[in-house]
CSV table of C-alpha atoms in Angstrom, one decimal:
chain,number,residue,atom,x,y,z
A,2,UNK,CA,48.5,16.1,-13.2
A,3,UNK,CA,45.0,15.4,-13.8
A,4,UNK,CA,42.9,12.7,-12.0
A,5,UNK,CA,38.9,12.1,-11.6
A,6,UNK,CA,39.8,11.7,-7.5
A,7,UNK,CA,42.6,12.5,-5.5
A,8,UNK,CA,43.0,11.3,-2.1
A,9,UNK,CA,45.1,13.0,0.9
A,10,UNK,CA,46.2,10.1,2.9
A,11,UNK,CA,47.3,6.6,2.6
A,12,UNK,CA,46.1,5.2,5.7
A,13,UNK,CA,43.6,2.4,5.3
A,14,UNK,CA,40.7,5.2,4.2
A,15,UNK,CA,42.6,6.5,1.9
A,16,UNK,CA,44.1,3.4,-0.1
A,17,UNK,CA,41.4,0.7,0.2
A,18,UNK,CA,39.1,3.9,-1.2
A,19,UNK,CA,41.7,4.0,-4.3
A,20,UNK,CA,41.3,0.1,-4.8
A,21,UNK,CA,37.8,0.4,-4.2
A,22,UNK,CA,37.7,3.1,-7.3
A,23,UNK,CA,40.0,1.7,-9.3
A,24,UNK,CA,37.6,-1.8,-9.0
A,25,UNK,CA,35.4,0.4,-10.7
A,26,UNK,CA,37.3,1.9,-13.2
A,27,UNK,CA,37.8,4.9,-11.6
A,28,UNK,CA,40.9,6.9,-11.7
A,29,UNK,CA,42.5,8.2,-8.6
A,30,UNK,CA,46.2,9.5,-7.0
A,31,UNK,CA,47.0,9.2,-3.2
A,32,UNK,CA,49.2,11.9,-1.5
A,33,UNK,CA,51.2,11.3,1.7
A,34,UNK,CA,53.2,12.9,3.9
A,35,UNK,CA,55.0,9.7,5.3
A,36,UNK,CA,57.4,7.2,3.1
A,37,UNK,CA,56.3,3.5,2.0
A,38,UNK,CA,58.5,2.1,4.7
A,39,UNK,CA,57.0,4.6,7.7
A,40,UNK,CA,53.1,3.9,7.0
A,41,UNK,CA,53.7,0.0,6.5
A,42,UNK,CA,56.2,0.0,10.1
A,43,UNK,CA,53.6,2.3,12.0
A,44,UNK,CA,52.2,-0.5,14.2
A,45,UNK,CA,48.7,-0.1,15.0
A,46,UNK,CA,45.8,-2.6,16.5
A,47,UNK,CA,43.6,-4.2,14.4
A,48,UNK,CA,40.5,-6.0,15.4
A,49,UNK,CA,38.3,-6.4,12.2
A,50,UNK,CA,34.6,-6.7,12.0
A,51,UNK,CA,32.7,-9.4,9.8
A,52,UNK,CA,31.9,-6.6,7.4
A,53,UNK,CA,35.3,-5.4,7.2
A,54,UNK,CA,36.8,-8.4,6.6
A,55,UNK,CA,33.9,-9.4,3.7
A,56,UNK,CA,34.6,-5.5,2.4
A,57,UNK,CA,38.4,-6.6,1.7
A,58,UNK,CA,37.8,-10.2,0.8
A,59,UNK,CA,35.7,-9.3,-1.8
A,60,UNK,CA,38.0,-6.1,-3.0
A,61,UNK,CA,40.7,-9.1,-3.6
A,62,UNK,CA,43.0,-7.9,-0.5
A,63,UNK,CA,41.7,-10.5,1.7
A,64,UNK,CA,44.1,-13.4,0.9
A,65,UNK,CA,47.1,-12.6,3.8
A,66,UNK,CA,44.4,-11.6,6.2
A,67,UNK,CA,42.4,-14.9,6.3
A,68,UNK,CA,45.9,-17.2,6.2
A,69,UNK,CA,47.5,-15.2,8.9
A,70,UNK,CA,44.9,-13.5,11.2
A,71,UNK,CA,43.8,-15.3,14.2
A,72,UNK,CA,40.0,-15.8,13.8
A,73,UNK,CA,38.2,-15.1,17.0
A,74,UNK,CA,34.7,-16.7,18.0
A,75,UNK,CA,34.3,-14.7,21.4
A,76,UNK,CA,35.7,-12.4,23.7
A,77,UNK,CA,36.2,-12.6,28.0
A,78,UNK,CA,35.4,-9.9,30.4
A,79,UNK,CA,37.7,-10.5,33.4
A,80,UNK,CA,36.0,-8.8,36.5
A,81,UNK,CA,36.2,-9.7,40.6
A,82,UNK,CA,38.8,-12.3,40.1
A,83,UNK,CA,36.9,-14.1,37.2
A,84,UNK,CA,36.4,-14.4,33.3
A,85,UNK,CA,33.6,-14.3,31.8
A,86,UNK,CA,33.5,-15.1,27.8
A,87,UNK,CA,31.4,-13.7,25.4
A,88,UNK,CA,30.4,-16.3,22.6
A,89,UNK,CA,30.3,-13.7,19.5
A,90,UNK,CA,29.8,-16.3,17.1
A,91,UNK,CA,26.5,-18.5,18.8
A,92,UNK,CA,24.9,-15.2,19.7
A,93,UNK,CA,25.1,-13.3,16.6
A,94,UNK,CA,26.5,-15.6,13.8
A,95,UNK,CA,29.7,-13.5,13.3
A,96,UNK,CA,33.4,-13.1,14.7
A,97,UNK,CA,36.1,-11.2,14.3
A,98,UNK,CA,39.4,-11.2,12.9
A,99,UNK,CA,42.9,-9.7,14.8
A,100,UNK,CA,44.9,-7.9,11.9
A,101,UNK,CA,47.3,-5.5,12.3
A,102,UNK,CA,46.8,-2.2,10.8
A,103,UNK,CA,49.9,-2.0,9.3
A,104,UNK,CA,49.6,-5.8,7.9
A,105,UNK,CA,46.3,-4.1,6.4
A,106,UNK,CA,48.1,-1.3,4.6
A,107,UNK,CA,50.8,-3.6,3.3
A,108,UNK,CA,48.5,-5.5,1.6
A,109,UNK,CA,46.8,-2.5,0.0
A,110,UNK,CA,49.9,-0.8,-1.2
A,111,UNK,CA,50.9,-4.0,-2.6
A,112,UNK,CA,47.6,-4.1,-4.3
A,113,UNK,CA,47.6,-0.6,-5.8
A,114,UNK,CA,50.8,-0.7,-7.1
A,115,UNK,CA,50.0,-4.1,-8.9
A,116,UNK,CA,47.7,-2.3,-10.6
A,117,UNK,CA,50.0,0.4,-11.7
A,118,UNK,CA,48.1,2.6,-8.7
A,119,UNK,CA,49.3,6.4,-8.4
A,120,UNK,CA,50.6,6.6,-4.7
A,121,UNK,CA,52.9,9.4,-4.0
A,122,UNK,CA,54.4,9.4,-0.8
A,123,UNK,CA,56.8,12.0,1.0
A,124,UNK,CA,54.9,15.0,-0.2
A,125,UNK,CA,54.8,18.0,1.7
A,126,UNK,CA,53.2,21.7,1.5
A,127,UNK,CA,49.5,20.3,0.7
A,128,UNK,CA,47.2,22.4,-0.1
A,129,UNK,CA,43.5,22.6,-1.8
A,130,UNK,CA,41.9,25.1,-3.7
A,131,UNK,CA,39.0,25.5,-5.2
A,132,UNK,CA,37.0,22.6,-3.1
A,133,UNK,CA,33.6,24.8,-3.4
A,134,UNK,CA,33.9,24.4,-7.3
A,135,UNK,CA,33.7,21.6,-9.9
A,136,UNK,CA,37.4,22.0,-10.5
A,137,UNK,CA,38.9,21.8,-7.7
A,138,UNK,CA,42.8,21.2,-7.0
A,139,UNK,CA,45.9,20.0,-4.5
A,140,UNK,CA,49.4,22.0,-4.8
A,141,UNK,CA,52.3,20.0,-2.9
A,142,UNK,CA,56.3,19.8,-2.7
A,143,UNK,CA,57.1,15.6,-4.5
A,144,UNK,CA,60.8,15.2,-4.7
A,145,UNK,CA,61.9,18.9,-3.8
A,146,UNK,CA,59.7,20.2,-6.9
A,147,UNK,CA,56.3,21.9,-7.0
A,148,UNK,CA,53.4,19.8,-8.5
A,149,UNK,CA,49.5,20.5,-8.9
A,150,UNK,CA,47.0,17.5,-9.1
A,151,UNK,CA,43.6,19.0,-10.9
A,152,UNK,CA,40.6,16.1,-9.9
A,153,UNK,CA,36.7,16.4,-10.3
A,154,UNK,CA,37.1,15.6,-6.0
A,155,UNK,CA,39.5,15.6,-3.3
A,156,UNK,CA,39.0,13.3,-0.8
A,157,UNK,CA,40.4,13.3,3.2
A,158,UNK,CA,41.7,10.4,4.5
A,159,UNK,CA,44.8,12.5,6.1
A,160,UNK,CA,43.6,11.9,10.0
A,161,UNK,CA,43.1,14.1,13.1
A,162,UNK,CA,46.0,16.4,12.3
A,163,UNK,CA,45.6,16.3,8.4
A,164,UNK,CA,44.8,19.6,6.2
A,165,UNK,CA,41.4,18.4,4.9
A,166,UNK,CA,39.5,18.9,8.0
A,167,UNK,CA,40.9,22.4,8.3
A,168,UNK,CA,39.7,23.0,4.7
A,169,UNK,CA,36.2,22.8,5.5
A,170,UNK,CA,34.1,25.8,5.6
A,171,UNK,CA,33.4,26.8,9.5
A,172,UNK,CA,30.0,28.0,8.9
A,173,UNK,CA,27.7,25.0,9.6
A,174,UNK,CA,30.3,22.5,11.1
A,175,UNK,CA,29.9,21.2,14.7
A,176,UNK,CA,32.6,19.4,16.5
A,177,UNK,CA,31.6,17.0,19.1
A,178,UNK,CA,34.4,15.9,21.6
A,179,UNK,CA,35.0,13.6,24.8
A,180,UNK,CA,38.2,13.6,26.7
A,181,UNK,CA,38.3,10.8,28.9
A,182,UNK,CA,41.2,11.9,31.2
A,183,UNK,CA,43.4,8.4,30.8
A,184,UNK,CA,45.5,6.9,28.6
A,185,UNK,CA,46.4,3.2,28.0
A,186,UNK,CA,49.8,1.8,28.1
A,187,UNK,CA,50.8,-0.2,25.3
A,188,UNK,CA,53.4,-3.0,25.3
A,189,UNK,CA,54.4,-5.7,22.1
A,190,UNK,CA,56.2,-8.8,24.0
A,191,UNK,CA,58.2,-11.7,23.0
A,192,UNK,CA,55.7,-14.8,24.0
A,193,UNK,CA,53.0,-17.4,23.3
A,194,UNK,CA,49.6,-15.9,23.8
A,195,UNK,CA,48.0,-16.1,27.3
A,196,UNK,CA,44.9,-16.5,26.0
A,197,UNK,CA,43.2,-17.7,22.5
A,198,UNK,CA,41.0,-14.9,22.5
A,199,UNK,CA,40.8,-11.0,24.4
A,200,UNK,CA,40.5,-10.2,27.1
A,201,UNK,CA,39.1,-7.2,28.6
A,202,UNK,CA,39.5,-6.6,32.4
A,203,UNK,CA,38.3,-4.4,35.2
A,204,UNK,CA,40.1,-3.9,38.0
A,205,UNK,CA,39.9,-1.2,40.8
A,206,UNK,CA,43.6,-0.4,40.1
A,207,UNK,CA,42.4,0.4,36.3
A,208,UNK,CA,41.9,-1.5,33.0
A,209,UNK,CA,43.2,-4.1,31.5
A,210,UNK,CA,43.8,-5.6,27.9
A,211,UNK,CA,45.2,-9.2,26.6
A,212,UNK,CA,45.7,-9.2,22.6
A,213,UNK,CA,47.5,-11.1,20.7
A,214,UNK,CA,49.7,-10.1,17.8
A,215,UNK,CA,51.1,-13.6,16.3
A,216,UNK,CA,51.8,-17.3,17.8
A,217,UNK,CA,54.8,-15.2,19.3
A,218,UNK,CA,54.0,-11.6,20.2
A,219,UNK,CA,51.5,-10.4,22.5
A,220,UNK,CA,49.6,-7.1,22.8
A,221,UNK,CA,48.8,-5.8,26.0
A,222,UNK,CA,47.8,-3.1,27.7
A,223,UNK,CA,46.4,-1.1,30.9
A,224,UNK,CA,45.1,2.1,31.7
A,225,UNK,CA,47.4,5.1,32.3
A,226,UNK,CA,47.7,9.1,33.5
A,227,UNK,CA,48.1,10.3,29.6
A,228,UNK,CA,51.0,12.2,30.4
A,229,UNK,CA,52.9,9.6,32.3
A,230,UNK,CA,56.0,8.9,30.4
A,231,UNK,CA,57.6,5.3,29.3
A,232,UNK,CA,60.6,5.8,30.9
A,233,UNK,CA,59.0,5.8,34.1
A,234,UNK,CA,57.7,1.9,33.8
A,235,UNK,CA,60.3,-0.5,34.1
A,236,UNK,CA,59.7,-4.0,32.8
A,237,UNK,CA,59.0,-5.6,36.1
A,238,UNK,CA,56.7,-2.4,37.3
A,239,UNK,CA,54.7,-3.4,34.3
A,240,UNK,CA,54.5,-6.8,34.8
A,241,UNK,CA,53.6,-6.4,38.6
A,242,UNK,CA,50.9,-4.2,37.4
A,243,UNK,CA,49.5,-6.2,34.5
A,244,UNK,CA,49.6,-9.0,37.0
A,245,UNK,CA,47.5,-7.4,39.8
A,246,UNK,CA,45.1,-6.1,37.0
A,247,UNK,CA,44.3,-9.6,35.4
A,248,UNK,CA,44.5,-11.4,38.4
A,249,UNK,CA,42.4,-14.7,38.5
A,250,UNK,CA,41.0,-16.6,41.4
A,251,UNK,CA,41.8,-20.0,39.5
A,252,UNK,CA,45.3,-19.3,38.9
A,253,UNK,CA,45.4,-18.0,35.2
A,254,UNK,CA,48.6,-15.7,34.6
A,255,UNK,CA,49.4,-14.0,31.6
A,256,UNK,CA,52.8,-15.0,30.3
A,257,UNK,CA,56.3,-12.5,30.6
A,258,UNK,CA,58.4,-12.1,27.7
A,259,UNK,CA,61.1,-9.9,26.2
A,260,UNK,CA,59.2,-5.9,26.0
A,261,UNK,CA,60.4,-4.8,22.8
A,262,UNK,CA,57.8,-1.9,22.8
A,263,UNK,CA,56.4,0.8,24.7
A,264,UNK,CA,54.0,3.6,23.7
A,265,UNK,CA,50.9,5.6,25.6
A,266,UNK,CA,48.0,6.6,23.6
A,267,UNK,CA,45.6,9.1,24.4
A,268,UNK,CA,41.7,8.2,25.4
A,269,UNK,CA,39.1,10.3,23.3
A,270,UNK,CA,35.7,10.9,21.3
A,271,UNK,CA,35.2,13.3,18.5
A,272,UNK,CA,32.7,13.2,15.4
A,273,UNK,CA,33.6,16.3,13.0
A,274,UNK,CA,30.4,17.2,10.8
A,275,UNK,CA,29.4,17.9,8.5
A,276,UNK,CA,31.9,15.3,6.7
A,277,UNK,CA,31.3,17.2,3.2
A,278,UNK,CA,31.5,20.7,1.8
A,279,UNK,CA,31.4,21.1,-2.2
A,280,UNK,CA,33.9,18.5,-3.8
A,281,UNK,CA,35.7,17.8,-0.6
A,282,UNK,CA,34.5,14.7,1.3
A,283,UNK,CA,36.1,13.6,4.8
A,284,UNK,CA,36.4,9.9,6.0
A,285,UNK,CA,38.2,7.9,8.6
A,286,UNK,CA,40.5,9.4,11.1
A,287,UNK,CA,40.2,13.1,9.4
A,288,UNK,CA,36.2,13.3,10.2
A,289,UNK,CA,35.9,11.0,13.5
A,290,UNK,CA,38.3,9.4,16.3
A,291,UNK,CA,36.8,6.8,18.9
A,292,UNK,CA,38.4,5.0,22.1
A,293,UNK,CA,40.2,2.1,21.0
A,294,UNK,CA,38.2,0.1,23.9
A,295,UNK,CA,35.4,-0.9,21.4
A,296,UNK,CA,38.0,-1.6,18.8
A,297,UNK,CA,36.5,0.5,15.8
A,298,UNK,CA,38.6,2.8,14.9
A,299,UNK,CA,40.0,0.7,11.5
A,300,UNK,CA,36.2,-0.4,10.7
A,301,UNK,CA,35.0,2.7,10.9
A,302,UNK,CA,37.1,3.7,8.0
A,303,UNK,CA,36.2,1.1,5.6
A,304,UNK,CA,32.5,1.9,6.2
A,305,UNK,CA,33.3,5.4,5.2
A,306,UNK,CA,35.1,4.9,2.2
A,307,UNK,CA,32.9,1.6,1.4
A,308,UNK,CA,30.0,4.4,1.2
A,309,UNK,CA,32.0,6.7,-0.3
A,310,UNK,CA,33.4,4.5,-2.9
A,311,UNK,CA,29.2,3.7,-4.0
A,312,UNK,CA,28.6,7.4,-4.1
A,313,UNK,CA,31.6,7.9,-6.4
A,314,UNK,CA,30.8,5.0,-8.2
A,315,UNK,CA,27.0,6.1,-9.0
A,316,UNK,CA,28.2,9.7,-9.9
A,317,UNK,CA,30.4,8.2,-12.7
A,318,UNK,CA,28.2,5.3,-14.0
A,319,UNK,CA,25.0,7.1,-14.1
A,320,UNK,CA,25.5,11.2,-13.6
A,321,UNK,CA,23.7,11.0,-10.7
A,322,UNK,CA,24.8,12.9,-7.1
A,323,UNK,CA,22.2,11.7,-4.6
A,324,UNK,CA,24.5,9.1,-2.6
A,325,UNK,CA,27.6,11.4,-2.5
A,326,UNK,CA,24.6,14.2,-1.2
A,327,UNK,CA,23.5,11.9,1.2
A,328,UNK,CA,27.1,10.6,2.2
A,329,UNK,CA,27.3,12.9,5.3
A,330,UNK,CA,24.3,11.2,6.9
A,331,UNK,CA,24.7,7.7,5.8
A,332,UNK,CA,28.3,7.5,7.5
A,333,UNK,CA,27.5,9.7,10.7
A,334,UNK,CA,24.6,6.6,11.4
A,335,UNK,CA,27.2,4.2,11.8
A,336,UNK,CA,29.6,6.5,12.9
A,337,UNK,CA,27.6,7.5,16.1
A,338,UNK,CA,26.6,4.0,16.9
A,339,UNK,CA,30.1,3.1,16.9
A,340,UNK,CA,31.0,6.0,19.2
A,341,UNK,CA,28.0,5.2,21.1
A,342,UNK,CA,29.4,1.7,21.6
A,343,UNK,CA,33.5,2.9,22.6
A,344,UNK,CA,31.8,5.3,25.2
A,345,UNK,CA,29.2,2.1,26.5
A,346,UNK,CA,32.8,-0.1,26.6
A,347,UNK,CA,35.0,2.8,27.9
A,348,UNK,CA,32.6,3.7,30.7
A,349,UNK,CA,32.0,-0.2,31.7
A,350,UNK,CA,36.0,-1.3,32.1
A,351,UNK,CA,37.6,2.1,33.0
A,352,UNK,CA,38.5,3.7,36.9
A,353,UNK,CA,37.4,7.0,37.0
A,354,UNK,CA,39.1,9.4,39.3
A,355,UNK,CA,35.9,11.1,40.6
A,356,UNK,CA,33.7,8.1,40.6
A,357,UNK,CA,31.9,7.8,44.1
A,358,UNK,CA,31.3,4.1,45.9
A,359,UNK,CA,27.4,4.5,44.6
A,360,UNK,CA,29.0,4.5,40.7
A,361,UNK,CA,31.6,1.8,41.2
A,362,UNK,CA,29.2,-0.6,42.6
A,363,UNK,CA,26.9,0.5,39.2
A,364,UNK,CA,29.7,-0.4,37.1
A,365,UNK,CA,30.5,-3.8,39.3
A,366,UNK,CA,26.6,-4.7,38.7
A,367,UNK,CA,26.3,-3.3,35.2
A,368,UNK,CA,29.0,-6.0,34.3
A,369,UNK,CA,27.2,-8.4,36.5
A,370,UNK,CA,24.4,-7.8,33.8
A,371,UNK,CA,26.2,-8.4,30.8
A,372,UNK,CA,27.9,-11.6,31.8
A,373,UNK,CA,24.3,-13.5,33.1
A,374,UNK,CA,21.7,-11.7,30.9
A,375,UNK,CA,22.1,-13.0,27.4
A,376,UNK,CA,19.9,-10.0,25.9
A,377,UNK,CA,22.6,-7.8,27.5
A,378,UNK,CA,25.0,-9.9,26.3
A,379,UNK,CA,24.0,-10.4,22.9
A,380,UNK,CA,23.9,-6.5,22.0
A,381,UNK,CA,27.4,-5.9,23.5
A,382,UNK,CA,28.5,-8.8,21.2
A,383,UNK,CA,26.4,-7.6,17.9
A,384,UNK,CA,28.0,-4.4,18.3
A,385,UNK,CA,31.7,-5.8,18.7
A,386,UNK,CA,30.9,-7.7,15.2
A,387,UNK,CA,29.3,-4.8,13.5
A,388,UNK,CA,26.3,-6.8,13.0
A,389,UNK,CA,23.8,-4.2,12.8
């Protein structure tokens, strides 16, 4: 096979950068591991940022997202037994939009196969050759039979554990990583929302999260040892201890349903760079991971592949290189503010087990700060929108 771009991955990064192309006129084929029916049941968060949700509004995928995600104008910090909300709209002009992941991919697979898209999924055995050349090339197992895609770029959008980042040439690269030493507990239930909007809570027992999913499901979570195991929470444990954490001195509770999931996710920082060698170009998941605290994993990926996708686009249309030379340092700008942001929200909500009275009472006051200063305020909520 022969394509201009071929993509590993068909996360979010990977097919909203094969719309994005394709908008153009470009030709591309995504590659993954998983089937249709994993990717599009995977269930993952989803806050989206103002520029996020204008980046698929405009790319024509935006249609299911504004009729069926819940459009949120602020955000509360629960702390000492009260809520404090953050007005994210009347401070910056912006809000945000709760989406699921997998909601987000849906609608991009449905898009790129309307347009007669080349997605390939189940493939196995990937591997790239030639990356440091103009020719380079992907080998991989579709359908128990060998097959070769020969592009003018390969682009990864495979994740942490993806073959891309591996491909890179080690001389020059620099991985920068934060482990935080705690997980969060993840539950879907079967309820009206507790709240109309999130809410992030402290709490000397650990932190705390209220999301919604739909007028019937709730996401919710709270901090965890990572390698704690489900089967060790029953429903009422959780409940007792979701109930301690969000605690409210004027009698708020957040409502019990039917738990019809259970996961625990890791806590952790990494930025991978350089996030380009040759023909071989790195975005989302594959090049950077944040906490999920500051809810910027999924935007972080459309900024990538938004760049990318201009790069590509400039290289085609005109013969010129300079934005896919300069890609590296355009993405790692917003990359590190956004990482810079997780690690501000992490270290704000979070217990940590060697933190001494001095640094708990700095925390207690830091959020003190937030909630009555609105400078404070106001850069906590430009950051959550992606206004900057």
């Amino acid at each position: 096979m022969r394509t201009q771009v071929a993509i590993i991955g068909a996360g979010p990064a990977g097919l909203l950068l094969s719309h994005l192309l394709h908008l153009s006129g470009i030709e591309s084929i995504v590659l993954e591991s998983r089937s249709r029916a994993d990717i599009e049941a995977t269930i993952r968060a989803g806050v989206l940022e103002q520029g996020t949700m204008d980046i698929l509004t405009n790319a024509g995928v935006g249609a299911r997202m504004k009729a069926e995600g819940a459009l949120h104008h602020g955000v509360e910090l629960a702390f000492g037994g009260r809520r404090h909300r953050i007005d994210l709209t009347e401070l910056t002009g912006k809000a945000i939009t709760v989406y699921p992941q997998h909601e987000v991919i849906k609608d991009l697979v449905a898009a790129r196969l309307a347009a007669q898209g080349q997605l390939l999924f189940e493939v196995s055995g990937v591997q790239l050759h030639g990356v440091d050349t103009a020719t380079p090339s992907v080998s991989f197992v579709h359908g128990g039979e060998a097959a070769r895609i020969d592009a003018d770029f390969v682009i990864g959008c495979d994740g942490y554990h993806g073959v891309t980042r591996p491909a890179m040439p080690p001389q020059g690269r620099e991985d920068f990583t934060r482990n935080y030493g705690f997980g969060w507990f993840g539950i879907l239930v079967e309820s009206a929302p507790s709240s109309d909007e999130l809410i992030y809570a402290r709490h000397d027992r650990g932190f705390a999260l209220v999301s919604t999913r739909t007028p019937t499901v709730q996401r919710l979570y709270f901090q965890c040892d990572p390698a704690d195991h489900v089967d060790n929470w029953s429903d009422d444990r959780i409940w007792a201890e979701l109930h301690a954490r969000l605690e409210s001195n004027d009698g708020w509770r957040v409502n019990e349903g039917r738990i019809f999931q259970k996961g625990i996710i890791g806590m952790r920082s990494f930025v991978s760079t350089p996030m380009q060698a040759g023909r071989l170009f790195l975005a989302g998941d594959s090049a950077h991971i944040v906490p999920p605290t500051g809810a910027k994993g999924m935007n972080l990926a459309v900024s990538d592949v938004n760049v990318l996708a201009q790069g590509l686009e400039q290289y085609y249309r005109q013969g010129r290189d300079d934005r896919l030379q300069g890609y590296t340092d355009a993405a790692l700008r917003r990359i590190w503010r956004a990482e810079y942001f997780s690690w501000w929200m992490t270290s704000l909500l979070h217990t940590f087990a060697d933190a001494t009275p001095f640094q708990r009472e700095m925390q207690r006051a830091e959020l003190e700060c937030v909630v009555s200063s609105r400078a404070m305020a106001t850069a906590l909520a430009e950051n959550y929108v992606g206004a900057f």
